[in-house]
């Protein structure tokens, strides 16, 4: 929404309200003074006109803050979401888990068509990434011992801030504040432009708020528990991992993994060896991950158990080029770099190669994966107009990350992060090296041994100990960690002055280092190899989120032939469609049913998923049913030698001989041919002879 | 092992020992009496001869109890297991999970080739079962609320008996007893035939032992903790589910599911509706399941997290025929019916159709799935000589089950249960109906309403209460539960004698029921449909176990060309092979490498997983490497226009043009052609020109 327009409207609204108040007083005064009726009537008319004006401004403001257009007759976001959700649940794309036991928030089953879409998405992911890039796929358990997640930081930092009311009801602190601000902004039209600005600022800063800041705002706004209206506790961190205990003793603490990546990192050494001790290489994993949300919302987008598909591409930090980068550099799509976000601009179409060469995207390998993710998502059927790659702002990014981009897909919930593509530098391998004491490193053997000059810093622990006692350890570490430039400066200062002031950041103070406390020298050495911790570039896919967005992007409605109702259609590409075709005998008779069974056998042999519908329902209704499942092709048996094939979206039909059918269906469902190809090769069939004759059977 | 042969050997050994003892005494007596040296020497020689005899009997006995043959030079079971395991771990088929943190018992990762085998096995499972049988696949979460697993019985009964020592070390009680018996039988050759018989009886009864019986045996044999030799507690049940808590309150108890089946049962109503309210239909699910083993052993066979693939086939209990049964009834394979097990016979080849028609297998649908499982396993590459279907004995089977067969595969650990195929009757749906209060039933609409005569039993609660006070409720229930025949008899007795003796089994006593206490009458009613709880037939696949057995069945060694070492080979069928082919440039030059890259691109486009090996290693070594991964075809680039393709097991080679290659590879890897087909179509290539010339490059 446009902030200035909104401000103008809020000002106009506030002025109009003043005018109404004034005119109201005038009317009351006239009545009190028993003025002439015609005079009173005129004043009331004027008041009503003002009220009408106000209501019109309110409508505009409402539209401005909720993002819809007031004159637009199309489905609103919520109504659209309701229509999709309704179809998805009625056709069992998904089912709230354990429904007969009243379910559990944040857990969903995929029913038959949903499960099939999911398995198609994962197959394509394997083909597009694992097979085409020769990745090393692994499969690790969900149950994970504490040590691993302690090293990764999840035990300490995988938390959300929670508040509780007196009855023990729990809420996410930021959600309560967010809801309060949004509700005020959207529903309370009387707030001033200044207040609106403040609330918007809170919304923008929400992710950066500390526990104390969140608590203070909740107090300031008088926010109470939504269910009970009771006062709330101060916010405190709640760890989002499902905890369990491994083995019978109860002493080995474990968690259900919050991501699949750690399973790859801890195997780095073996995988590097498997790859012939060569970099770069990528490992991949598909599997369940868990997140014990405080209060799950947003339906299928924020759940407590989900499927992740993650890639860890290990690369030499000194060479992040990618041999296949030229294959993607000419792709153009919506990108939303940090700069544009900070300056209030919107996402724009950028050529990937330009983003990389201008340094907007940190390196070629990161760029390559952004391009591959773009191809993956759009081939699944994600609308490229509603897909953007948004760069993380500095405050969103972990301190160690070199760069990070999210593939965000727009749906009725707004822009949703579905894939994260991050250059995490050497952070993860270093963390596990430190904690496990197993060196997760790579090496580059030099063709010839290299003579290198190395700066050797040797703190004299004894002298340091005598001078600084308990601070000795921190000072030794700080000296050893000096960058080359700093050390050379220290060396020359020590030689000229005998001592030097040295700031030890872990102690937060400056110490005086004397000449006898450290020796700094340059040594020449022959080195045969370079040993280093590889950088990792991590594309991480939330499969459930991608699938939900796909559902929304593929959904549309069209009027029935009779025009009395809207029919629902999912325009899934054949690649992801849950069932590739349905087979209908036109009328219920043995001859046609035998042909249908023979066709089914040939489709099974060709590995094409399909469904026979031999109910006596009209063909029109059977088409509608099949459209609602997103089945791309419907085969109607109306003779024993040839059949019609109807394409879902165009509703065009061709006639194909029974013997040829399985081969043709394989071509169009596996993507070797398009519908346009077969449309030009086969005789057309007039829709009138089947689709319109709903009453035939 | 043959029990009588073993008994004879034990007797012979015991007699020989007596003879040795006697002769030993004789030697001592001779020495004490300072007898003639020649006399002493003769007695010592006789003693040594007896000892030699004893040692030979010991060797035979050892072989008899461990199953090996003493003269047999082949690898023993343990050595074979070690060789397979070694190759599997070295080539990263699997990796002990979290190895760098010293791992966790019972958790394993699949490394790249293992992961690929697994994903091929699951794809084939989907093709063979879900697609070919039009099953409804679902995908439910692992995190499961307590109510569901309380209803299924897992909260109360999914336990193993555990013992603890003073330090809190935990052991499975039956494992300790089993180990004790096996060790005694195998290593202590001095035990008598009677003791041997007793220990074997204990082993046979182990699964039936109550907690008290197990505890008594552990005391009787003086079994202590293996690690500490400390005394052990009495056995007590330990629940094997990983427990967790859902949501932030800590009040909702949850478990990681121990099987995937419950997710299907709780969705029965929706799935039945999805299937057009028609029976039979099958639902299927592939997913992780969890079992917090007390002390995991047997490597990949008994783990704490594993992948299950389960089918729940819902069927009318009055009609368990299957339309596709004729497709499997002529299959013949090893079956091990209950009768044969009880009478000490072994498994024998039976025609499936005979087993069903003779009533050995309970019904057609159960038989159909046994047949389909046989086809599934043998197509994967399981050796049909080491696959048997064993029927559960009465004491192994749940009381509600109608029949149950395990597909057992023989490997170095013995016969391992890999698939269970059970007719569970209506148990699961009834349990969830009772607990959730949602009726999980099916109905059959009659074409015409049927007039049925129904017996109506109406206990007169008031009279029963007056007569029997607190027993009233049990008597009412017993009266209502009477079978038709019993009720009719009661009715006529009451009419003739005015009262009747009636045994109430829940009270354990006989009551006198008078005429005024119950009314029994026949009523005619019109019924429009029959409502019933469907039976479920459940084939349940332990994917990890199947894969491990497949590894063993596919593994063999053959001498290298030089004859100086044994090379390892996995003879995976192309269907499951982790990589379908490798591409080798014969020598390192740019021309051949370009051809190899072009071939790689064409294989990728044809969706054939492959690997390029451009190392300068000899072709022989590269073949050996690829054989060890079970890659069926190796493509060697030795010209720019045509290449050789070598088949792994025969080592035969053909020559194929580069342009044709991808199409040919697709045919042989997807199973449309066999190697024999292409062998007859393409020019043969003499192995000598590549395989033998190890020194060429």
PDB file of N, CA, C and O in Angstrom, chain B residues 265 268 272 275 278-283 312-323 362-366 369 402 422-426 429 441-442 530 532-538:
ATOM      1  N   UNK B 265      -5.964 -45.605   9.436  1.00  0.00           N
ATOM      2  CA  UNK B 265      -7.214 -45.993  10.125  1.00  0.00           C
ATOM      3  C   UNK B 265      -8.040 -44.769  10.529  1.00  0.00           C
ATOM      4  O   UNK B 265      -9.244 -44.739  10.326  1.00  0.00           O
ATOM      5  N   UNK B 268     -10.163 -43.381   7.823  1.00  0.00           N
ATOM      6  CA  UNK B 268     -10.981 -44.320   7.059  1.00  0.00           C
ATOM      7  C   UNK B 268     -12.227 -43.674   6.451  1.00  0.00           C
ATOM      8  O   UNK B 268     -12.536 -43.854   5.284  1.00  0.00           O
ATOM      9  N   UNK B 272     -12.969 -43.664   2.505  1.00  0.00           N
ATOM     10  CA  UNK B 272     -14.099 -44.440   2.009  1.00  0.00           C
ATOM     11  C   UNK B 272     -14.983 -43.536   1.145  1.00  0.00           C
ATOM     12  O   UNK B 272     -15.406 -43.903   0.043  1.00  0.00           O
ATOM     13  N   UNK B 275     -13.406 -42.822  -2.102  1.00  0.00           N
ATOM     14  CA  UNK B 275     -13.507 -43.963  -3.017  1.00  0.00           C
ATOM     15  C   UNK B 275     -14.950 -44.195  -3.473  1.00  0.00           C
ATOM     16  O   UNK B 275     -15.282 -45.264  -3.966  1.00  0.00           O
ATOM     17  N   UNK B 278     -17.303 -47.085  -1.695  1.00  0.00           N
ATOM     18  CA  UNK B 278     -17.271 -48.457  -2.211  1.00  0.00           C
ATOM     19  C   UNK B 278     -16.144 -49.242  -1.568  1.00  0.00           C
ATOM     20  O   UNK B 278     -15.062 -48.734  -1.336  1.00  0.00           O
ATOM     21  N   UNK B 279     -16.394 -50.523  -1.317  1.00  0.00           N
ATOM     22  CA  UNK B 279     -15.374 -51.469  -0.876  1.00  0.00           C
ATOM     23  C   UNK B 279     -15.177 -52.478  -2.000  1.00  0.00           C
ATOM     24  O   UNK B 279     -16.079 -52.671  -2.789  1.00  0.00           O
ATOM     25  N   UNK B 280     -14.069 -53.180  -2.070  1.00  0.00           N
ATOM     26  CA  UNK B 280     -12.860 -52.956  -1.287  1.00  0.00           C
ATOM     27  C   UNK B 280     -12.045 -51.790  -1.843  1.00  0.00           C
ATOM     28  O   UNK B 280     -12.234 -51.397  -3.000  1.00  0.00           O
ATOM     29  N   UNK B 281     -11.190 -51.230  -1.028  1.00  0.00           N
ATOM     30  CA  UNK B 281     -10.174 -50.315  -1.533  1.00  0.00           C
ATOM     31  C   UNK B 281      -8.992 -50.402  -0.583  1.00  0.00           C
ATOM     32  O   UNK B 281      -9.129 -50.866   0.558  1.00  0.00           O
ATOM     33  N   UNK B 282      -7.841 -49.949  -1.081  1.00  0.00           N
ATOM     34  CA  UNK B 282      -6.651 -49.999  -0.240  1.00  0.00           C
ATOM     35  C   UNK B 282      -6.066 -48.610  -0.111  1.00  0.00           C
ATOM     36  O   UNK B 282      -6.071 -47.827  -1.060  1.00  0.00           O
ATOM     37  N   UNK B 283      -5.594 -48.286   1.073  1.00  0.00           N
ATOM     38  CA  UNK B 283      -4.829 -47.065   1.276  1.00  0.00           C
ATOM     39  C   UNK B 283      -3.400 -47.485   1.585  1.00  0.00           C
ATOM     40  O   UNK B 283      -3.148 -48.600   2.042  1.00  0.00           O
ATOM     41  N   UNK B 312      -3.212 -50.783   3.851  1.00  0.00           N
ATOM     42  CA  UNK B 312      -4.400 -51.252   4.572  1.00  0.00           C
ATOM     43  C   UNK B 312      -5.484 -51.454   3.513  1.00  0.00           C
ATOM     44  O   UNK B 312      -5.973 -50.490   2.920  1.00  0.00           O
ATOM     45  N   UNK B 313      -5.790 -52.715   3.279  1.00  0.00           N
ATOM     46  CA  UNK B 313      -6.787 -53.061   2.271  1.00  0.00           C
ATOM     47  C   UNK B 313      -8.100 -53.348   2.990  1.00  0.00           C
ATOM     48  O   UNK B 313      -8.190 -54.300   3.750  1.00  0.00           O
ATOM     49  N   UNK B 314      -9.089 -52.490   2.781  1.00  0.00           N
ATOM     50  CA  UNK B 314     -10.366 -52.623   3.488  1.00  0.00           C
ATOM     51  C   UNK B 314     -11.333 -53.450   2.648  1.00  0.00           C
ATOM     52  O   UNK B 314     -11.502 -53.177   1.456  1.00  0.00           O
ATOM     53  N   UNK B 315     -11.959 -54.410   3.303  1.00  0.00           N
ATOM     54  CA  UNK B 315     -12.746 -55.371   2.534  1.00  0.00           C
ATOM     55  C   UNK B 315     -13.984 -55.784   3.354  1.00  0.00           C
ATOM     56  O   UNK B 315     -13.964 -55.760   4.581  1.00  0.00           O
ATOM     57  N   UNK B 316     -15.033 -56.144   2.643  1.00  0.00           N
ATOM     58  CA  UNK B 316     -16.243 -56.653   3.295  1.00  0.00           C
ATOM     59  C   UNK B 316     -15.908 -58.004   3.935  1.00  0.00           C
ATOM     60  O   UNK B 316     -15.474 -58.920   3.238  1.00  0.00           O
ATOM     61  N   UNK B 317     -16.117 -58.164   5.256  1.00  0.00           N
ATOM     62  CA  UNK B 317     -15.732 -59.434   5.899  1.00  0.00           C
ATOM     63  C   UNK B 317     -16.478 -60.621   5.319  1.00  0.00           C
ATOM     64  O   UNK B 317     -16.029 -61.754   5.445  1.00  0.00           O
ATOM     65  N   UNK B 318     -17.601 -60.358   4.646  1.00  0.00           N
ATOM     66  CA  UNK B 318     -18.364 -61.468   4.071  1.00  0.00           C
ATOM     67  C   UNK B 318     -17.925 -61.806   2.648  1.00  0.00           C
ATOM     68  O   UNK B 318     -18.439 -62.731   2.036  1.00  0.00           O
ATOM     69  N   UNK B 319     -17.007 -61.030   2.102  1.00  0.00           N
ATOM     70  CA  UNK B 319     -16.542 -61.336   0.748  1.00  0.00           C
ATOM     71  C   UNK B 319     -15.075 -60.934   0.611  1.00  0.00           C
ATOM     72  O   UNK B 319     -14.755 -59.804   0.270  1.00  0.00           O
ATOM     73  N   UNK B 320     -14.195 -61.894   0.869  1.00  0.00           N
ATOM     74  CA  UNK B 320     -12.768 -61.608   0.781  1.00  0.00           C
ATOM     75  C   UNK B 320     -12.155 -62.163  -0.506  1.00  0.00           C
ATOM     76  O   UNK B 320     -10.983 -62.512  -0.554  1.00  0.00           O
ATOM     77  N   UNK B 321     -12.983 -62.238  -1.556  1.00  0.00           N
ATOM     78  CA  UNK B 321     -12.437 -62.631  -2.855  1.00  0.00           C
ATOM     79  C   UNK B 321     -11.670 -61.440  -3.428  1.00  0.00           C
ATOM     80  O   UNK B 321     -11.800 -60.317  -2.939  1.00  0.00           O
ATOM     81  N   UNK B 322     -10.845 -61.679  -4.441  1.00  0.00           N
ATOM     82  CA  UNK B 322     -10.098 -60.581  -5.067  1.00  0.00           C
ATOM     83  C   UNK B 322     -10.120 -60.766  -6.580  1.00  0.00           C
ATOM     84  O   UNK B 322      -9.765 -61.828  -7.077  1.00  0.00           O
ATOM     85  N   UNK B 323     -10.532 -59.715  -7.312  1.00  0.00           N
ATOM     86  CA  UNK B 323     -10.711 -59.890  -8.768  1.00  0.00           C
ATOM     87  C   UNK B 323      -9.410 -60.271  -9.488  1.00  0.00           C
ATOM     88  O   UNK B 323      -9.448 -60.949 -10.508  1.00  0.00           O
ATOM     89  N   UNK B 362      -5.957 -68.130   4.707  1.00  0.00           N
ATOM     90  CA  UNK B 362      -7.345 -67.905   5.096  1.00  0.00           C
ATOM     91  C   UNK B 362      -8.281 -67.471   3.985  1.00  0.00           C
ATOM     92  O   UNK B 362      -9.441 -67.875   3.950  1.00  0.00           O
ATOM     93  N   UNK B 363      -7.829 -66.598   3.082  1.00  0.00           N
ATOM     94  CA  UNK B 363      -8.755 -66.101   2.054  1.00  0.00           C
ATOM     95  C   UNK B 363      -8.006 -65.613   0.828  1.00  0.00           C
ATOM     96  O   UNK B 363      -6.791 -65.431   0.858  1.00  0.00           O
ATOM     97  N   UNK B 364      -8.758 -65.390  -0.244  1.00  0.00           N
ATOM     98  CA  UNK B 364      -8.187 -64.995  -1.538  1.00  0.00           C
ATOM     99  C   UNK B 364      -7.409 -63.695  -1.477  1.00  0.00           C
ATOM    100  O   UNK B 364      -6.338 -63.566  -2.061  1.00  0.00           O
ATOM    101  N   UNK B 365      -7.964 -62.698  -0.761  1.00  0.00           N
ATOM    102  CA  UNK B 365      -7.296 -61.400  -0.734  1.00  0.00           C
ATOM    103  C   UNK B 365      -5.949 -61.509  -0.032  1.00  0.00           C
ATOM    104  O   UNK B 365      -4.942 -60.979  -0.502  1.00  0.00           O
ATOM    105  N   UNK B 366      -5.925 -62.227   1.081  1.00  0.00           N
ATOM    106  CA  UNK B 366      -4.662 -62.453   1.782  1.00  0.00           C
ATOM    107  C   UNK B 366      -3.691 -63.176   0.840  1.00  0.00           C
ATOM    108  O   UNK B 366      -2.514 -62.803   0.719  1.00  0.00           O
ATOM    109  N   UNK B 369      -2.239 -60.851  -1.839  1.00  0.00           N
ATOM    110  CA  UNK B 369      -1.137 -59.994  -1.383  1.00  0.00           C
ATOM    111  C   UNK B 369       0.143 -60.793  -1.135  1.00  0.00           C
ATOM    112  O   UNK B 369       1.233 -60.301  -1.412  1.00  0.00           O
ATOM    113  N   UNK B 402      -7.247 -62.939  11.823  1.00  0.00           N
ATOM    114  CA  UNK B 402      -7.805 -64.116  11.186  1.00  0.00           C
ATOM    115  C   UNK B 402      -6.679 -65.016  10.674  1.00  0.00           C
ATOM    116  O   UNK B 402      -6.799 -66.243  10.682  1.00  0.00           O
ATOM    117  N   UNK B 422      -1.067 -59.514   7.243  1.00  0.00           N
ATOM    118  CA  UNK B 422      -2.001 -59.983   8.255  1.00  0.00           C
ATOM    119  C   UNK B 422      -3.433 -59.627   7.899  1.00  0.00           C
ATOM    120  O   UNK B 422      -3.706 -58.550   7.377  1.00  0.00           O
ATOM    121  N   UNK B 423      -4.334 -60.553   8.175  1.00  0.00           N
ATOM    122  CA  UNK B 423      -5.754 -60.233   8.133  1.00  0.00           C
ATOM    123  C   UNK B 423      -6.140 -59.874   9.563  1.00  0.00           C
ATOM    124  O   UNK B 423      -6.282 -60.748  10.410  1.00  0.00           O
ATOM    125  N   UNK B 424      -6.272 -58.572   9.836  1.00  0.00           N
ATOM    126  CA  UNK B 424      -6.472 -58.087  11.199  1.00  0.00           C
ATOM    127  C   UNK B 424      -7.944 -57.985  11.565  1.00  0.00           C
ATOM    128  O   UNK B 424      -8.291 -57.359  12.572  1.00  0.00           O
ATOM    129  N   UNK B 425      -8.798 -58.527  10.729  1.00  0.00           N
ATOM    130  CA  UNK B 425     -10.254 -58.444  10.888  1.00  0.00           C
ATOM    131  C   UNK B 425     -10.663 -56.985  11.138  1.00  0.00           C
ATOM    132  O   UNK B 425     -10.054 -56.076  10.589  1.00  0.00           O
ATOM    133  N   UNK B 426     -11.687 -56.768  11.966  1.00  0.00           N
ATOM    134  CA  UNK B 426     -12.209 -55.401  12.106  1.00  0.00           C
ATOM    135  C   UNK B 426     -11.597 -54.686  13.296  1.00  0.00           C
ATOM    136  O   UNK B 426     -12.047 -53.619  13.699  1.00  0.00           O
ATOM    137  N   UNK B 429     -10.385 -50.650  13.150  1.00  0.00           N
ATOM    138  CA  UNK B 429     -11.473 -49.688  12.944  1.00  0.00           C
ATOM    139  C   UNK B 429     -12.416 -49.693  14.152  1.00  0.00           C
ATOM    140  O   UNK B 429     -12.908 -48.643  14.556  1.00  0.00           O
ATOM    141  N   UNK B 441     -17.385 -47.142   9.664  1.00  0.00           N
ATOM    142  CA  UNK B 441     -18.110 -48.289   9.127  1.00  0.00           C
ATOM    143  C   UNK B 441     -18.371 -48.098   7.638  1.00  0.00           C
ATOM    144  O   UNK B 441     -18.219 -46.999   7.101  1.00  0.00           O
ATOM    145  N   UNK B 442     -18.742 -49.195   7.000  1.00  0.00           N
ATOM    146  CA  UNK B 442     -19.152 -49.146   5.598  1.00  0.00           C
ATOM    147  C   UNK B 442     -20.585 -49.631   5.525  1.00  0.00           C
ATOM    148  O   UNK B 442     -21.108 -50.191   6.497  1.00  0.00           O
ATOM    149  N   UNK B 530     -27.031 -52.752   4.824  1.00  0.00           N
ATOM    150  CA  UNK B 530     -26.312 -53.481   5.852  1.00  0.00           C
ATOM    151  C   UNK B 530     -25.146 -52.583   6.252  1.00  0.00           C
ATOM    152  O   UNK B 530     -24.392 -52.108   5.391  1.00  0.00           O
ATOM    153  N   UNK B 532     -21.640 -52.259   8.436  1.00  0.00           N
ATOM    154  CA  UNK B 532     -20.669 -53.169   9.060  1.00  0.00           C
ATOM    155  C   UNK B 532     -19.292 -52.513   9.134  1.00  0.00           C
ATOM    156  O   UNK B 532     -19.010 -51.549   8.436  1.00  0.00           O
ATOM    157  N   UNK B 533     -18.472 -53.057  10.021  1.00  0.00           N
ATOM    158  CA  UNK B 533     -17.082 -52.599  10.110  1.00  0.00           C
ATOM    159  C   UNK B 533     -16.253 -53.455   9.156  1.00  0.00           C
ATOM    160  O   UNK B 533     -16.243 -54.672   9.277  1.00  0.00           O
ATOM    161  N   UNK B 534     -15.559 -52.822   8.214  1.00  0.00           N
ATOM    162  CA  UNK B 534     -14.775 -53.616   7.257  1.00  0.00           C
ATOM    163  C   UNK B 534     -13.620 -54.348   7.949  1.00  0.00           C
ATOM    164  O   UNK B 534     -13.124 -53.918   8.990  1.00  0.00           O
ATOM    165  N   UNK B 535     -13.217 -55.443   7.351  1.00  0.00           N
ATOM    166  CA  UNK B 535     -11.982 -56.102   7.753  1.00  0.00           C
ATOM    167  C   UNK B 535     -10.820 -55.401   7.067  1.00  0.00           C
ATOM    168  O   UNK B 535     -10.989 -54.779   6.020  1.00  0.00           O
ATOM    169  N   UNK B 536      -9.641 -55.518   7.670  1.00  0.00           N
ATOM    170  CA  UNK B 536      -8.483 -54.923   7.019  1.00  0.00           C
ATOM    171  C   UNK B 536      -7.402 -55.977   6.841  1.00  0.00           C
ATOM    172  O   UNK B 536      -7.124 -56.774   7.740  1.00  0.00           O
ATOM    173  N   UNK B 537      -6.857 -56.014   5.631  1.00  0.00           N
ATOM    174  CA  UNK B 537      -5.731 -56.902   5.351  1.00  0.00           C
ATOM    175  C   UNK B 537      -4.518 -56.005   5.160  1.00  0.00           C
ATOM    176  O   UNK B 537      -4.557 -55.055   4.365  1.00  0.00           O
ATOM    177  N   UNK B 538      -3.499 -56.256   5.973  1.00  0.00           N
ATOM    178  CA  UNK B 538      -2.389 -55.303   6.093  1.00  0.00           C
ATOM    179  C   UNK B 538      -1.045 -55.900   5.704  1.00  0.00           C
ATOM    180  O   UNK B 538      -0.437 -56.609   6.491  1.00  0.00           O
TER     181      UNK B 538
END
